């Protein structure tokens, strides 16, 4: 009798183990099937991003909170006055292009972004100068090596005062680079010089475009636009005191 009971228990244990193994295998198969289904239904969704200017980037513009007038003089001490006008901050849409879809390298997705822009104009009513300046700070979207990247850039652009159309010259500065920045070792942007002597006045950490025939400009973070040449080639220098 005891032998029969032992056989019965052993048989039951074998059956239970067998059923357990089958159940585990089915669960594994179900999990794999679920994974396959998820991968199949996961769409290659276009990226819609939003980039805000870093607070530290605003240090590149000394005109953000002041309404003072800017006085420039030439070699004969003639003076012209510029004002900061039309300050504006807004977001606008930009398209970076295409990158590979993370879930399917054979497909492409579009990358679009809302980017932050802060701009203003420096203008003068004087007939002595025929030039105006756009100061524009913006978060900029780019694509490289199948990933999106962003950096904050500052553009100082000279335009004819009374004409619309193409700019005369510009200086573009990479103010802040962020993670995975393709331009981290790039020479695409203007680099500052340690100092410059302008008619006896020394300014430090200056960005300038010395090879420009028209629209020569000097700019630094402390004073902003510190010098420029008008279309006649006359040099105007900022009065700092």
mmCIF file of C-alpha atoms in Angstrom:
data_model
loop_
_atom_site.group_PDB
_atom_site.id
_atom_site.type_symbol
_atom_site.label_atom_id
_atom_site.label_comp_id
_atom_site.label_asym_id
_atom_site.label_seq_id
_atom_site.Cartn_x
_atom_site.Cartn_y
_atom_site.Cartn_z
ATOM 1 C CA UNK A 1 0.000 0.000 0.000
ATOM 2 C CA UNK A 2 2.789 2.393 0.972
ATOM 3 C CA UNK A 3 4.597 1.515 -2.235
ATOM 4 C CA UNK A 4 1.537 2.456 -4.294
ATOM 5 C CA UNK A 5 1.199 5.786 -2.486
ATOM 6 C CA UNK A 6 4.869 6.541 -3.102
ATOM 7 C CA UNK A 7 4.499 5.764 -6.802
ATOM 8 C CA UNK A 8 1.418 7.971 -6.975
ATOM 9 C CA UNK A 9 3.211 10.911 -5.337
ATOM 10 C CA UNK A 10 6.209 10.486 -7.613
ATOM 11 C CA UNK A 11 4.001 10.376 -10.683
ATOM 12 C CA UNK A 12 2.126 13.492 -9.529
ATOM 13 C CA UNK A 13 5.404 15.372 -9.002
ATOM 14 C CA UNK A 14 6.606 14.435 -12.480
ATOM 15 C CA UNK A 15 3.339 15.581 -14.057
ATOM 16 C CA UNK A 16 3.450 18.895 -12.085
ATOM 17 C CA UNK A 17 7.037 19.569 -13.149
ATOM 18 C CA UNK A 18 6.203 18.834 -16.762
ATOM 19 C CA UNK A 19 3.212 21.185 -16.708
ATOM 20 C CA UNK A 20 5.313 23.902 -15.049
ATOM 21 C CA UNK A 21 7.980 23.672 -17.755
ATOM 22 C CA UNK A 22 5.352 23.923 -20.469
ATOM 23 C CA UNK A 23 3.797 26.942 -18.758
ATOM 24 C CA UNK A 24 7.156 28.744 -18.489
ATOM 25 C CA UNK A 25 7.937 28.087 -22.131
ATOM 26 C CA UNK A 26 4.545 29.443 -23.145
ATOM 27 C CA UNK A 27 5.109 32.573 -21.038
ATOM 28 C CA UNK A 28 8.486 33.110 -22.695
ATOM 29 C CA UNK A 29 6.917 32.702 -26.110
ATOM 30 C CA UNK A 30 4.128 35.102 -25.171
ATOM 31 C CA UNK A 31 6.664 37.683 -23.977
ATOM 32 C CA UNK A 32 8.634 37.369 -27.205
ATOM 33 C CA UNK A 33 5.435 37.700 -29.198
ATOM 34 C CA UNK A 34 4.449 40.794 -27.210
ATOM 35 C CA UNK A 35 7.910 42.272 -27.795
ATOM 36 C CA UNK A 36 7.631 41.610 -31.525
ATOM 37 C CA UNK A 37 4.195 43.205 -31.597
ATOM 38 C CA UNK A 38 5.445 46.291 -29.725
ATOM 39 C CA UNK A 39 8.373 46.668 -32.105
ATOM 40 C CA UNK A 40 6.060 46.299 -35.063
ATOM 41 C CA UNK A 41 3.500 48.850 -33.900
ATOM 42 C CA UNK A 42 6.055 51.372 -32.518
ATOM 43 C CA UNK A 43 5.846 54.242 -35.026
ATOM 44 C CA UNK A 44 8.687 56.371 -36.327
ATOM 45 C CA UNK A 45 7.276 59.608 -34.942
ATOM 46 C CA UNK A 46 8.571 62.963 -36.138
ATOM 47 C CA UNK A 47 10.324 64.835 -33.350
ATOM 48 C CA UNK A 48 8.792 68.114 -32.191
ATOM 49 C CA UNK A 49 11.170 69.851 -29.808
ATOM 50 C CA UNK A 50 11.290 73.149 -27.944
ATOM 51 C CA UNK A 51 14.489 74.935 -26.979
ATOM 52 C CA UNK A 52 14.681 77.898 -24.593
ATOM 53 C CA UNK A 53 17.671 80.209 -24.375
ATOM 54 C CA UNK A 54 19.911 79.550 -21.401
ATOM 55 C CA UNK A 55 19.860 82.306 -18.782
ATOM 56 C CA UNK A 56 23.633 82.621 -18.969
ATOM 57 C CA UNK A 57 23.428 83.410 -22.692
ATOM 58 C CA UNK A 58 21.838 86.795 -22.006
ATOM 59 C CA UNK A 59 25.142 87.988 -20.550
ATOM 60 C CA UNK A 60 26.324 88.375 -24.135
ATOM 61 C CA UNK A 61 23.985 91.363 -24.618
ATOM 62 C CA UNK A 62 24.442 94.400 -22.347
ATOM 63 C CA UNK A 63 21.261 96.022 -23.712
ATOM 64 C CA UNK A 64 18.699 93.705 -22.127
ATOM 65 C CA UNK A 65 17.600 95.938 -19.246
ATOM 66 C CA UNK A 66 18.878 99.411 -20.057
ATOM 67 C CA UNK A 67 17.465 102.145 -22.242
ATOM 68 C CA UNK A 68 20.506 104.389 -22.376
ATOM 69 C CA UNK A 69 21.627 105.928 -25.636
ATOM 70 C CA UNK A 70 24.873 104.868 -27.270
ATOM 71 C CA UNK A 71 27.241 107.648 -28.301
ATOM 72 C CA UNK A 72 29.864 107.090 -31.000
ATOM 73 C CA UNK A 73 32.531 109.546 -32.155
ATOM 74 C CA UNK A 74 34.778 109.704 -35.212
ATOM 75 C CA UNK A 75 38.374 110.929 -35.479
ATOM 76 C CA UNK A 76 37.175 114.567 -35.629
ATOM 77 C CA UNK A 77 35.001 114.147 -32.522
ATOM 78 C CA UNK A 78 31.794 114.266 -34.526
ATOM 79 C CA UNK A 79 29.162 112.397 -32.575
ATOM 80 C CA UNK A 80 26.233 110.172 -33.512
ATOM 81 C CA UNK A 81 23.697 108.667 -31.150
ATOM 82 C CA UNK A 82 22.142 105.204 -31.424
ATOM 83 C CA UNK A 83 19.123 103.940 -29.533
ATOM 84 C CA UNK A 84 18.083 100.407 -28.657
ATOM 85 C CA UNK A 85 14.625 99.805 -30.142
ATOM 86 C CA UNK A 86 12.178 97.019 -30.961
ATOM 87 C CA UNK A 87 13.221 94.573 -28.284
ATOM 88 C CA UNK A 88 11.351 91.366 -28.934
ATOM 89 C CA UNK A 89 11.378 87.828 -27.605
ATOM 90 C CA UNK A 90 9.457 85.103 -29.384
ATOM 91 C CA UNK A 91 9.487 81.479 -30.449
ATOM 92 C CA UNK A 92 9.463 80.472 -34.072
ATOM 93 C CA UNK A 93 9.409 77.174 -35.914
ATOM 94 C CA UNK A 94 12.419 75.737 -37.651
ATOM 95 C CA UNK A 95 13.112 72.456 -39.432
ATOM 96 C CA UNK A 96 16.389 70.736 -38.715
ATOM 97 C CA UNK A 97 16.020 68.013 -41.339
ATOM 98 C CA UNK A 98 15.950 64.222 -41.069
ATOM 99 C CA UNK A 99 17.594 61.622 -38.851
ATOM 100 C CA UNK A 100 17.303 57.839 -38.687
ATOM 101 C CA UNK A 101 14.316 56.411 -36.854
ATOM 102 C CA UNK A 102 15.532 54.897 -33.530
ATOM 103 C CA UNK A 103 13.369 51.786 -33.956
ATOM 104 C CA UNK A 104 14.016 51.281 -37.675
ATOM 105 C CA UNK A 105 17.262 52.494 -39.237
ATOM 106 C CA UNK A 106 15.822 52.015 -42.707
ATOM 107 C CA UNK A 107 13.378 54.868 -42.094
ATOM 108 C CA UNK A 108 13.813 58.592 -41.546
ATOM 109 C CA UNK A 109 12.008 61.012 -39.264
ATOM 110 C CA UNK A 110 11.748 64.781 -39.495
ATOM 111 C CA UNK A 111 13.047 66.945 -36.665
ATOM 112 C CA UNK A 112 11.266 70.225 -36.055
ATOM 113 C CA UNK A 113 11.606 72.649 -33.173
ATOM 114 C CA UNK A 114 10.233 75.765 -31.564
ATOM 115 C CA UNK A 115 13.307 77.888 -30.841
ATOM 116 C CA UNK A 116 13.685 80.892 -28.563
ATOM 117 C CA UNK A 117 14.818 84.198 -30.088
ATOM 118 C CA UNK A 118 15.587 87.558 -28.463
ATOM 119 C CA UNK A 119 16.389 90.483 -30.728
ATOM 120 C CA UNK A 120 16.676 94.263 -30.925
ATOM 121 C CA UNK A 121 17.860 96.997 -33.258
ATOM 122 C CA UNK A 122 20.452 99.745 -32.821
ATOM 123 C CA UNK A 123 19.377 102.734 -34.919
ATOM 124 C CA UNK A 124 20.384 106.374 -35.304
ATOM 125 C CA UNK A 125 18.473 109.383 -36.623
ATOM 126 C CA UNK A 126 21.697 111.100 -37.640
ATOM 127 C CA UNK A 127 22.448 111.708 -41.305
ATOM 128 C CA UNK A 128 26.115 111.087 -40.499
ATOM 129 C CA UNK A 129 25.659 107.319 -40.594
ATOM 130 C CA UNK A 130 23.871 105.131 -43.118
ATOM 131 C CA UNK A 131 23.886 101.873 -41.203
ATOM 132 C CA UNK A 132 21.811 100.085 -38.549
ATOM 133 C CA UNK A 133 22.429 96.930 -36.535
ATOM 134 C CA UNK A 134 20.391 93.885 -35.604
ATOM 135 C CA UNK A 135 21.380 92.096 -32.393
ATOM 136 C CA UNK A 136 19.871 88.601 -32.315
ATOM 137 C CA UNK A 137 20.302 85.894 -29.672
ATOM 138 C CA UNK A 138 18.711 82.554 -30.480
ATOM 139 C CA UNK A 139 18.657 78.879 -29.666
ATOM 140 C CA UNK A 140 19.721 77.159 -32.873
ATOM 141 C CA UNK A 141 18.803 73.642 -33.990
ATOM 142 C CA UNK A 142 21.067 71.454 -36.084
ATOM 143 C CA UNK A 143 21.493 67.828 -37.075
ATOM 144 C CA UNK A 144 24.645 65.749 -37.336
ATOM 145 C CA UNK A 145 25.517 62.069 -37.194
ATOM 146 C CA UNK A 146 21.857 61.137 -36.814
ATOM 147 C CA UNK A 147 21.120 63.160 -33.700
ATOM 148 C CA UNK A 148 19.697 66.593 -33.029
ATOM 149 C CA UNK A 149 21.777 69.199 -31.238
ATOM 150 C CA UNK A 150 21.258 72.766 -30.098
ATOM 151 C CA UNK A 151 23.433 75.730 -29.181
ATOM 152 C CA UNK A 152 22.827 79.397 -28.342
ATOM 153 C CA UNK A 153 24.275 81.855 -30.825
ATOM 154 C CA UNK A 154 24.550 85.623 -31.046
ATOM 155 C CA UNK A 155 24.436 87.456 -34.384
ATOM 156 C CA UNK A 156 25.431 91.083 -34.859
ATOM 157 C CA UNK A 157 24.318 92.099 -38.339
ATOM 158 C CA UNK A 158 24.843 95.402 -40.154
ATOM 159 C CA UNK A 159 22.164 96.590 -42.601
ATOM 160 C CA UNK A 160 21.772 99.698 -44.776
ATOM 161 C CA UNK A 161 19.697 102.137 -42.734
ATOM 162 C CA UNK A 162 17.243 103.170 -45.430
ATOM 163 C CA UNK A 163 17.149 100.066 -47.572
ATOM 164 C CA UNK A 164 15.724 96.619 -47.080
ATOM 165 C CA UNK A 165 17.471 93.554 -48.363
ATOM 166 C CA UNK A 166 20.834 91.945 -47.884
ATOM 167 C CA UNK A 167 23.019 92.691 -44.903
ATOM 168 C CA UNK A 168 26.350 94.472 -45.216
ATOM 169 C CA UNK A 169 28.278 92.302 -42.774
ATOM 170 C CA UNK A 170 27.846 90.171 -39.686
ATOM 171 C CA UNK A 171 29.542 88.562 -36.705
ATOM 172 C CA UNK A 172 28.208 85.259 -35.358
ATOM 173 C CA UNK A 173 29.243 83.992 -31.947
ATOM 174 C CA UNK A 174 28.619 80.661 -30.276
ATOM 175 C CA UNK A 175 27.540 81.836 -26.821
ATOM 176 C CA UNK A 176 26.700 78.483 -25.243
ATOM 177 C CA UNK A 177 27.317 74.989 -26.503
ATOM 178 C CA UNK A 178 25.187 72.236 -25.083
ATOM 179 C CA UNK A 179 25.461 68.463 -24.786
ATOM 180 C CA UNK A 180 26.347 66.574 -27.979
ATOM 181 C CA UNK A 181 27.233 69.778 -29.769
ATOM 182 C CA UNK A 182 28.535 69.080 -33.258
ATOM 183 C CA UNK A 183 30.256 72.480 -33.315
ATOM 184 C CA UNK A 184 32.165 71.956 -30.057
ATOM 185 C CA UNK A 185 35.490 71.964 -31.920
ATOM 186 C CA UNK A 186 34.367 73.924 -34.948
ATOM 187 C CA UNK A 187 35.964 77.027 -36.425
ATOM 188 C CA UNK A 188 32.677 78.166 -37.947
ATOM 189 C CA UNK A 189 32.190 80.978 -35.424
ATOM 190 C CA UNK A 190 34.091 84.149 -34.674
ATOM 191 C CA UNK A 191 36.604 83.893 -31.850
ATOM 192 C CA UNK A 192 37.492 86.789 -29.525
ATOM 193 C CA UNK A 193 40.831 88.535 -29.454
ATOM 194 C CA UNK A 194 42.316 89.407 -26.070
ATOM 195 C CA UNK A 195 42.253 93.169 -26.618
ATOM 196 C CA UNK A 196 42.118 95.889 -29.226
ATOM 197 C CA UNK A 197 43.339 99.483 -29.182
ATOM 198 C CA UNK A 198 40.926 101.884 -30.882
ATOM 199 C CA UNK A 199 42.372 105.391 -31.034
ATOM 200 C CA UNK A 200 43.904 105.022 -27.589
ATOM 201 C CA UNK A 201 40.956 103.175 -26.038
ATOM 202 C CA UNK A 202 41.595 99.566 -25.085
ATOM 203 C CA UNK A 203 38.749 97.047 -25.114
ATOM 204 C CA UNK A 204 39.046 93.420 -24.028
ATOM 205 C CA UNK A 205 37.664 90.097 -25.290
ATOM 206 C CA UNK A 206 36.599 91.604 -28.579
ATOM 207 C CA UNK A 207 34.895 89.923 -31.518
ATOM 208 C CA UNK A 208 35.511 91.642 -34.845
ATOM 209 C CA UNK A 209 35.587 91.041 -38.601
ATOM 210 C CA UNK A 210 38.822 92.740 -39.737
ATOM 211 C CA UNK A 211 38.756 91.340 -43.289
ATOM 212 C CA UNK A 212 35.380 92.961 -44.015
ATOM 213 C CA UNK A 213 35.601 95.776 -46.566
ATOM 214 C CA UNK A 214 32.292 97.369 -45.563
ATOM 215 C CA UNK A 215 30.544 97.101 -42.227
ATOM 216 C CA UNK A 216 33.567 96.480 -40.007
ATOM 217 C CA UNK A 217 32.369 95.914 -36.416
ATOM 218 C CA UNK A 218 33.808 95.326 -32.953
ATOM 219 C CA UNK A 219 31.718 93.787 -30.180
ATOM 220 C CA UNK A 220 32.204 92.502 -26.655
ATOM 221 C CA UNK A 221 29.937 91.329 -23.856
ATOM 222 C CA UNK A 222 30.750 94.272 -21.577
ATOM 223 C CA UNK A 223 29.759 97.170 -23.848
ATOM 224 C CA UNK A 224 28.088 95.541 -26.841
ATOM 225 C CA UNK A 225 28.884 97.283 -30.123
ATOM 226 C CA UNK A 226 32.100 99.215 -29.442
ATOM 227 C CA UNK A 227 33.083 100.312 -32.954
ATOM 228 C CA UNK A 228 32.017 100.162 -36.587
ATOM 229 C CA UNK A 229 32.812 101.584 -40.008
ATOM 230 C CA UNK A 230 30.083 103.129 -42.113
ATOM 231 C CA UNK A 231 29.832 102.658 -45.886
ATOM 232 C CA UNK A 232 32.374 105.436 -46.488
ATOM 233 C CA UNK A 233 34.922 103.628 -44.327
ATOM 234 C CA UNK A 234 34.784 106.120 -41.454
ATOM 235 C CA UNK A 235 35.453 104.546 -38.052
ATOM 236 C CA UNK A 236 33.076 105.314 -35.187
ATOM 237 C CA UNK A 237 34.058 104.387 -31.624
ATOM 238 C CA UNK A 238 31.804 104.056 -28.585
ATOM 239 C CA UNK A 239 32.135 106.671 -25.851
ATOM 240 C CA UNK A 240 32.400 104.770 -22.576
ATOM 241 C CA UNK A 241 32.543 107.711 -20.158
#
